[in-house]
Amino acid sequence: MESSDTAILLSRLQFAFTIGFHYLFPPLTIGLGLLMVIMEGLYLKTRDFQYEAMAKFWTKIFALIFAIGVASGIVMEFQFGTNWASYSRYVGDIFGAALAAEGIFAFFLESGFLAVLVFGWDRVSPRMHFFSTLMVSLGSIFSAVWIIVANSWQQTPAGFKIVEQMLPSGASIPVAELTDFWVAVFNHSTLHRLSHTLVGAMIAGSFLVISVSAFYLLKKRHEDFAKRNIRIALPFAMVFCLLALVTGDVQGKNVAEHQPAKLAAMEGQFETARNAPLHVFGIPNVAEERVDFGLAMPGMLSMLVGWNTDTEIIGLSEFPETDRPPVHLTFQAFHAMVGLGMFMIALTVVGTILLYRDKLFTQRWLLRIFVVAIIAPMAANQLGWIVAEVGRQPWIVYPQYVDGDWANPIGGLRTADGHSHSVSAVEIAISMAMTGFIYLLLLITWLFVLDRKIKAGPESPEDLARAAAERGGGWFATATQRADHSGASMTDARDGDGRREN
Amino acid sequence: MEIPFLNMLWFILLGVLLAGYAILDGFDLGVGILHLGAKTDRERRIFMNSIGPLWDGNEVWLVTFGGALFAAFHDAYATAFSGFYLTFWLLLAALIGRAVSMEFRSKLDTPGWRKLFDYGFFSASTLATLLFGVAVGSTMSGLKIGDDMEYHGTFFDLLGVFPAITGVFAVAMFAMHGSIYLYLKTEGDLQKRVHGWMWRTFGFFLAMFVITTVYALVSVPAATDNFRDYPWCWVVVILNVLAIANIPRAIYLNRPAYAFISSCCSIAAFVFLFGVALYPNLLVSSIDPAYNLNIVNAASSRGTLLIMAIIAAVGMPFVLTYTGIIYWTFRGKVEIGKFSY
């Protein structure tokens, strides 16, 4: 039974939708995780209760984001098998290994220590709690490492050979077989994509902290808390925004070398040319093979790829039409991502300069921008992945090209050939409707709860100091005490400004 | 059929991961199944917080089992996951529902909101357990797998008498397992009530155990074939019966920890017997035994199995260490505090 075009289209939409939804959350937890390590480290060092308030507040937010990230992440792991069974047979030898490694090295670490992070404030020593925060942050980074290894192998496969697997029917199917583990892990694009992805995650996490803090400053609530947050998160964000430029540049050169069709689609480069232009914006016209309404900087694409305007850029016309990626989406997603990146650089540089001149906190217009600016890294992370994944179509596993023979790809697996044979369009429609409904409710509820949590705000450092004094210092003693049973929940019990009368 | 060492090793390791998952997530699924038995808001919070710090880590055993199946026997992963398409998407919906219910319930203090997530938690836990049981039963009865390694049946072909029985059996087993766990974690009047549940869920479990066993002996030939070739497997059957018999004994003697250990052992024994019933197959074709996916023809290359064995050898000691640390940190009775759900 061959998969129908409808089934394949639905599975592609379902994958795009579920991965897009999932990827709203991991970048935030990766970025926030590292910031929490910094905050809690500062608390241990200075014993300033404001830092404790910060660590506790962001842990609550982190837990809320993490829960949805985990729930939507299991869907991804199942989906390779449910919808892309032929793909799973083809890559299982390599891709499966990376997924299993992610489970063993990353997920256990994250989920285990997250328990201590969220529920353990009263049960473990401050040092142990800090260690747990560190482990959760490390776990989230390990997770990124292994999933990027898996994805990069699809983009630039290495360390494998194609063998024919016999089926009981006597027919045979080609499958990839691992020949060198480390070559497969450190394939041509792993480090490039990993660095750019992690940088994007750090930006998302820090912009969340800045956004919430700017909101408090505008509302004149928790001002000391908000200022401390911004003093940490804003320079952090600026550094990573600038690093995004660097890692993006390195990744761009890598794409030019290993996936020239993707680069050509990103820039709407139809003919192979030297002195190729870089577009600021434009609308690619596939039928006429040109970019309309564009503003282009002559020679800049060649310049960026090879540090020389004479560098040759491979055009889409070198590839058979069936081997070309969709140009519109790749082009626009790429340019929107770059535009957002430039905006974030400008914003964080201006913000940081004002911060060090002690003028930032009175610039209400800028704080207003910061409140909504969290949308920028969230969108940029999504757009970057759209470029990466749409730009490699029609391949689910990229083929090899030898000596610039772009018309004759070797190996590789087309996305359409990766689909599950035994699944019908009706079944996929059912799973899509179900998942779409659940995710929509989930997103609404999540935003509602997040909004309440942010409006409730952190505990006041005075309360924390008083609590510590009552216990005779530190969190150490509390593990032996009975916790008070009056609180409504883990997060609501002491929420509020903490300005209650004694 | 010659079975290479690494293929055997991975078959066993998958069994270990599955047993680990069934034992650990088994009790927190069981708490979910029993959730509505807790009447007041405080009791329900105690139930949720008894598993609050643990359920997420427990679920990672399933994720790792899935990853390991993909890595070691990718054809079995591909055939099973696409064959069980709607079953597994329903399972995903249930797993998401559980996570969300626990995470969101405490965030708003209105009765309607809490009731919504109470029912969500109960139904998602019960549905997930039922589907696990159905998947095991369908796998044991055989699937319509063709000569192209693909599943050729429909969703309804997966449902039958035996999968229905194993589905209910799974619910009974986890409910019992969960009730013993809750007995360990609760105090006072609530604990007294949970004591009664241990007896009732054990009765339910015992009844389902007998029904499942008899039905399997009579009409699922694959379930017993291997016992002829490997008579030592009877030892596990006997140990399992002893473990099951020890559960009421330990409850009667008021030694709940022993009852819990016995129920862990019994779950491990069931996973073992499931493995024996399949061995050396992973998926059995009801069309032609020549189309079975076994641990040789569905396996990854020797190189990958070896690398994966090294990864497991490096990683699992860490996993066990911090699983131990976490369970130690959260030992003892449930206390509701400001950081609880």
Coordinates of C-alpha atoms in Angstrom, one line a residue, chain B:
Chain B
M1 CA 18.3 -19.0 14.0
E2 CA 21.7 -17.8 15.3
I3 CA 21.2 -14.9 17.8
P4 CA 24.2 -12.7 18.2
F5 CA 25.1 -11.6 21.7
L6 CA 24.4 -7.9 21.1
N7 CA 20.9 -8.6 19.8
M8 CA 20.2 -10.7 22.9
L9 CA 21.6 -8.0 25.1
W10 CA 19.4 -5.3 23.6
F11 CA 16.3 -7.5 23.9
I12 CA 17.1 -7.9 27.6
L13 CA 17.9 -4.2 28.0
L14 CA 14.6 -3.2 26.4
G15 CA 12.9 -5.6 28.9
V16 CA 14.7 -3.8 31.7
L17 CA 13.6 -0.4 30.5
L18 CA 10.0 -1.6 30.0
A19 CA 10.0 -3.2 33.5
G20 CA 11.5 0.0 35.0
Y21 CA 8.8 2.0 33.3
A22 CA 5.9 -0.3 34.3
I23 CA 7.0 -0.4 38.0
L24 CA 7.7 3.3 38.3
D25 CA 5.1 4.9 36.2
G26 CA 2.8 2.1 37.2
F27 CA 2.4 3.5 40.7
D28 CA 1.8 7.0 39.6
L29 CA -0.7 5.9 36.9
G30 CA -2.3 3.9 39.7
V31 CA -2.6 7.0 41.8
G32 CA -4.3 8.7 38.9
I33 CA -6.7 5.8 38.5
L34 CA -7.6 6.0 42.2
H35 CA -7.6 9.9 42.3
L36 CA -11.4 10.4 42.5
G37 CA -11.5 8.1 45.5
A38 CA -10.0 11.1 47.4
K39 CA -12.8 13.3 48.4
T40 CA -11.7 16.6 49.7
D41 CA -9.4 19.1 48.0
R42 CA -6.7 18.4 50.6
E43 CA -6.8 14.7 50.0
R44 CA -6.6 15.1 46.3
R45 CA -3.6 17.4 46.8
I46 CA -2.0 14.7 48.9
F47 CA -2.5 12.2 46.1
M48 CA -1.0 14.4 43.5
N49 CA 1.9 15.5 45.6
S50 CA 2.7 11.9 46.5
I51 CA 3.9 11.5 42.9
G52 CA 4.5 15.2 42.1
P53 CA 8.3 15.2 42.2
L54 CA 8.5 11.7 40.7
W55 CA 6.1 11.1 37.8
D56 CA 8.1 13.2 35.3
G57 CA 11.2 11.1 35.8
N58 CA 9.2 7.9 35.7
E59 CA 7.8 8.8 32.3
V60 CA 11.4 9.3 31.0
W61 CA 11.7 5.5 31.2
L62 CA 9.0 5.3 28.5
V63 CA 10.8 7.9 26.4
T64 CA 14.0 6.0 26.7
F65 CA 12.4 2.7 25.9
G66 CA 11.0 4.3 22.8
G67 CA 14.4 5.7 21.9
A68 CA 16.2 2.4 22.6
L69 CA 13.6 0.5 20.5
F70 CA 14.2 3.0 17.6
A71 CA 18.0 2.6 18.0
A72 CA 18.3 -1.1 18.5
F73 CA 15.3 -2.6 16.5
H74 CA 14.2 0.3 14.2
D75 CA 12.1 -1.9 12.0
A76 CA 10.0 -3.0 15.0
Y77 CA 9.7 0.6 16.1
A78 CA 8.6 1.7 12.6
T79 CA 6.1 -1.2 12.1
A80 CA 4.7 -1.0 15.6
F81 CA 4.3 2.7 15.9
S82 CA 2.7 3.1 12.4
G83 CA 0.6 0.0 13.0
F84 CA -0.7 1.2 16.3
Y85 CA -1.2 4.7 14.8
L86 CA -4.5 5.7 16.5
T87 CA -3.8 3.7 19.6
F88 CA -0.5 5.6 20.1
W89 CA -1.9 9.0 19.3
L90 CA -4.7 8.4 21.9
L91 CA -1.9 7.4 24.3
L92 CA -0.1 10.6 23.6
A93 CA -3.3 12.6 24.2
A94 CA -3.7 10.8 27.5
L95 CA -0.1 11.4 28.6
I96 CA -0.4 15.1 27.8
G97 CA -3.7 15.2 29.6
R98 CA -2.1 13.8 32.7
A99 CA 0.9 16.1 32.7
V100 CA -1.3 19.1 32.2
S101 CA -3.8 18.1 34.8
M102 CA -1.2 17.8 37.5
E103 CA 0.6 21.0 36.5
F104 CA -2.5 23.2 36.1
R105 CA -4.8 22.0 38.9
S106 CA -3.2 23.8 41.7
K107 CA -2.8 27.1 39.8
L108 CA -6.4 28.3 40.4
D109 CA -8.4 27.9 43.6
T110 CA -11.9 27.6 42.2
P111 CA -13.9 24.3 42.5
G112 CA -14.8 24.2 38.8
W113 CA -11.2 24.5 37.7
R114 CA -10.0 21.9 40.2
K115 CA -12.8 19.5 39.3
L116 CA -12.0 19.7 35.6
F117 CA -8.4 18.7 36.2
D118 CA -9.4 16.0 38.8
Y119 CA -11.5 14.3 36.1
G120 CA -8.8 15.0 33.5
F121 CA -6.1 13.3 35.7
F122 CA -8.3 10.3 36.5
S123 CA -9.5 9.7 32.9
A124 CA -6.1 10.3 31.3
S125 CA -4.3 8.0 33.8
T126 CA -6.9 5.2 33.3
L127 CA -7.0 5.6 29.5
A128 CA -3.1 5.5 29.3
T129 CA -3.0 2.3 31.4
L130 CA -5.8 0.7 29.4
L131 CA -4.0 1.5 26.1
F132 CA -0.7 0.1 27.4
G133 CA -2.5 -3.1 28.3
V134 CA -4.3 -3.3 24.9
A135 CA -0.9 -2.8 23.1
V136 CA 0.6 -5.6 25.0
G137 CA -2.4 -7.9 24.4
S138 CA -2.4 -7.1 20.6
T139 CA 1.3 -7.7 20.3
M140 CA 0.9 -11.1 22.0
S141 CA -2.0 -12.1 19.8
G142 CA -0.2 -11.2 16.6
L143 CA -0.6 -8.4 14.1
K144 CA -1.5 -8.4 10.4
I145 CA 2.1 -7.9 9.3
G146 CA 2.8 -8.5 5.6
D147 CA 5.8 -9.5 3.6
D148 CA 6.9 -5.9 3.4
M149 CA 7.2 -5.6 7.2
E150 CA 4.2 -3.3 7.2
Y151 CA 1.0 -3.5 9.2
H152 CA -1.9 -4.3 6.9
G153 CA -4.8 -4.2 9.3
T154 CA -7.0 -1.4 10.6
F155 CA -7.4 0.2 14.0
F156 CA -10.3 -2.2 14.7
D157 CA -8.2 -5.3 14.0
L158 CA -6.1 -4.4 17.0
L159 CA -9.1 -4.7 19.3
G160 CA -10.1 -8.2 20.3
V161 CA -11.1 -10.1 23.4
F162 CA -7.6 -10.7 24.6
P163 CA -6.3 -7.1 24.2
A164 CA -9.5 -6.0 26.0
I165 CA -8.7 -8.4 28.9
T166 CA -5.0 -7.3 29.1
G167 CA -6.2 -3.7 29.0
V168 CA -8.4 -4.2 32.0
F169 CA -5.8 -6.3 33.7
A170 CA -3.3 -3.5 33.4
V171 CA -5.7 -1.1 35.0
A172 CA -6.3 -3.5 37.9
M173 CA -2.6 -4.1 38.4
F174 CA -1.6 -0.4 38.4
A175 CA -4.6 0.4 40.6
M176 CA -3.3 -2.1 43.2
H177 CA 0.3 -1.0 42.8
G178 CA -0.9 2.6 43.2
S179 CA -3.0 1.9 46.3
I180 CA 0.0 0.3 48.1
Y181 CA 2.1 3.2 47.2
L182 CA -0.5 5.6 48.5
Y183 CA -0.7 3.6 51.7
L184 CA 3.0 4.2 52.2
K185 CA 2.7 7.9 51.5
T186 CA -0.4 8.8 53.5
E187 CA -1.4 9.1 57.2
G188 CA -4.4 9.0 59.5
D189 CA -8.0 8.6 58.3
L190 CA -7.0 8.8 54.7
Q191 CA -4.5 6.0 55.1
K192 CA -7.2 3.9 56.8
R193 CA -9.4 4.3 53.8
V194 CA -6.6 3.5 51.4
H195 CA -6.1 0.3 53.4
G196 CA -9.5 -0.9 52.3
W197 CA -8.6 0.0 48.7
M198 CA -5.6 -2.2 48.8
W199 CA -7.8 -5.2 49.5
R200 CA -10.3 -4.3 46.9
T201 CA -7.8 -3.6 44.2
F202 CA -6.0 -6.7 45.0
G203 CA -9.2 -8.7 44.6
F204 CA -9.8 -7.0 41.3
F205 CA -6.2 -7.7 40.2
L206 CA -6.4 -11.4 41.3
A207 CA -9.6 -11.9 39.3
M208 CA -8.1 -10.3 36.2
F209 CA -4.9 -12.3 36.7
V210 CA -6.8 -15.5 36.6
I211 CA -8.9 -14.5 33.6
T212 CA -5.9 -13.3 31.7
T213 CA -3.9 -16.4 32.5
V214 CA -6.7 -18.8 31.6
Y215 CA -7.5 -17.0 28.4
A216 CA -3.9 -16.8 27.3
L217 CA -3.4 -20.6 28.0
V218 CA -6.5 -21.5 26.1
S219 CA -6.3 -19.2 23.1
V220 CA -3.0 -17.5 22.7
P221 CA -0.6 -20.3 21.8
A222 CA 2.4 -18.0 21.5
A223 CA 2.1 -17.3 25.2
T224 CA 3.2 -20.8 26.2
D225 CA 5.2 -22.1 23.3
N226 CA 8.5 -20.9 24.6
F227 CA 8.0 -22.6 28.0
R228 CA 8.5 -26.0 26.2
D229 CA 11.9 -24.9 24.8
Y230 CA 13.0 -23.0 27.9
P231 CA 11.6 -24.9 30.9
W232 CA 13.6 -22.8 33.4
C233 CA 11.1 -20.0 32.7
W234 CA 8.7 -21.8 34.9
V235 CA 10.9 -20.6 37.8
V236 CA 9.8 -17.0 37.0
V237 CA 6.1 -18.1 36.9
I238 CA 6.5 -19.7 40.3
L239 CA 8.3 -16.7 41.7
N240 CA 5.6 -14.5 40.3
V241 CA 2.9 -16.5 42.0
L242 CA 4.8 -16.3 45.2
A243 CA 5.2 -12.5 44.8
I244 CA 1.5 -12.1 44.2
A245 CA 0.7 -14.4 47.2
N246 CA 3.0 -12.3 49.3
I247 CA 1.0 -9.1 48.6
P248 CA -2.1 -10.0 50.8
R249 CA 0.2 -11.6 53.3
A250 CA 2.2 -8.4 53.7
I251 CA -0.9 -6.2 53.8
Y252 CA -2.4 -8.5 56.5
L253 CA 0.8 -8.3 58.5
N254 CA 0.8 -4.6 58.1
R255 CA 4.1 -4.5 56.3
P256 CA 3.2 -2.3 53.3
A257 CA 6.8 -1.9 52.2
Y258 CA 6.9 -5.6 51.6
A259 CA 3.6 -5.5 49.8
F260 CA 5.0 -2.8 47.5
I261 CA 8.2 -4.7 46.8
S262 CA 6.1 -7.7 46.0
S263 CA 3.9 -5.8 43.6
C264 CA 7.1 -4.4 42.0
C265 CA 8.5 -7.9 41.6
S266 CA 5.2 -9.1 40.2
I267 CA 5.1 -6.4 37.6
A268 CA 8.7 -7.2 36.6
A269 CA 7.7 -10.8 36.3
F270 CA 4.9 -10.0 34.0
V271 CA 7.2 -7.9 31.7
F272 CA 9.6 -10.9 31.7
L273 CA 6.8 -13.3 30.8
F274 CA 5.7 -10.9 28.0
G275 CA 9.3 -11.1 26.7
V276 CA 9.4 -14.8 26.9
A277 CA 6.1 -15.1 25.1
L278 CA 7.5 -13.0 22.2
Y279 CA 11.1 -14.2 22.1
P280 CA 12.9 -14.2 19.7
N281 CA 10.2 -12.1 18.0
L282 CA 9.4 -8.5 18.7
L283 CA 6.3 -8.4 16.5
V284 CA 4.4 -11.5 15.5
S285 CA 2.7 -11.7 12.1
S286 CA -0.8 -13.3 12.2
I287 CA -0.5 -13.7 8.4
D288 CA 2.6 -15.9 8.1
P289 CA 5.3 -16.6 10.8
A290 CA 7.9 -15.9 8.0
Y291 CA 6.9 -12.3 8.3
N292 CA 7.6 -12.0 12.0
L293 CA 9.9 -9.2 13.0
N294 CA 12.5 -10.7 15.3
I295 CA 15.6 -9.5 17.2
V296 CA 17.8 -10.3 14.2
N297 CA 15.9 -9.2 11.1
A298 CA 14.5 -6.1 12.7
A299 CA 17.8 -5.1 14.3
S300 CA 20.2 -2.2 13.7
S301 CA 23.7 -2.9 12.6
R302 CA 26.2 -4.5 14.9
G303 CA 28.1 -1.2 15.1
T304 CA 25.1 0.7 16.4
L305 CA 24.2 -2.0 18.9
L306 CA 27.7 -1.9 20.2
I307 CA 27.8 1.9 20.5
M308 CA 24.4 1.9 22.1
A309 CA 25.6 -0.7 24.6
I310 CA 28.5 1.5 25.5
I311 CA 26.2 4.5 25.9
A312 CA 24.0 2.5 28.1
A313 CA 26.9 1.3 30.2
V314 CA 28.2 4.8 30.6
G315 CA 24.8 6.5 31.2
M316 CA 22.7 4.0 33.2
P317 CA 24.9 4.2 36.4
F318 CA 24.3 7.9 36.4
V319 CA 20.6 7.5 35.8
L320 CA 20.3 5.0 38.7
T321 CA 22.4 7.2 41.0
Y322 CA 20.2 10.3 40.6
T323 CA 17.0 8.3 40.5
G324 CA 18.1 7.0 43.9
I325 CA 19.0 10.6 45.1
I326 CA 15.6 11.9 44.0
Y327 CA 13.6 9.1 45.6
W328 CA 15.7 9.5 48.8
T329 CA 15.1 13.2 48.9
F330 CA 11.3 12.8 48.6
R331 CA 11.0 9.8 50.9
G332 CA 8.5 9.7 53.7
K333 CA 4.9 10.8 54.1
V334 CA 3.4 13.5 51.9
E335 CA 3.6 17.0 53.3
I336 CA 1.6 19.8 51.7
G337 CA 3.7 22.9 51.8
K338 CA 4.1 26.1 49.8
F339 CA 6.0 24.4 47.0
S340 CA 3.4 21.6 46.6
Y341 CA 1.0 21.2 43.8

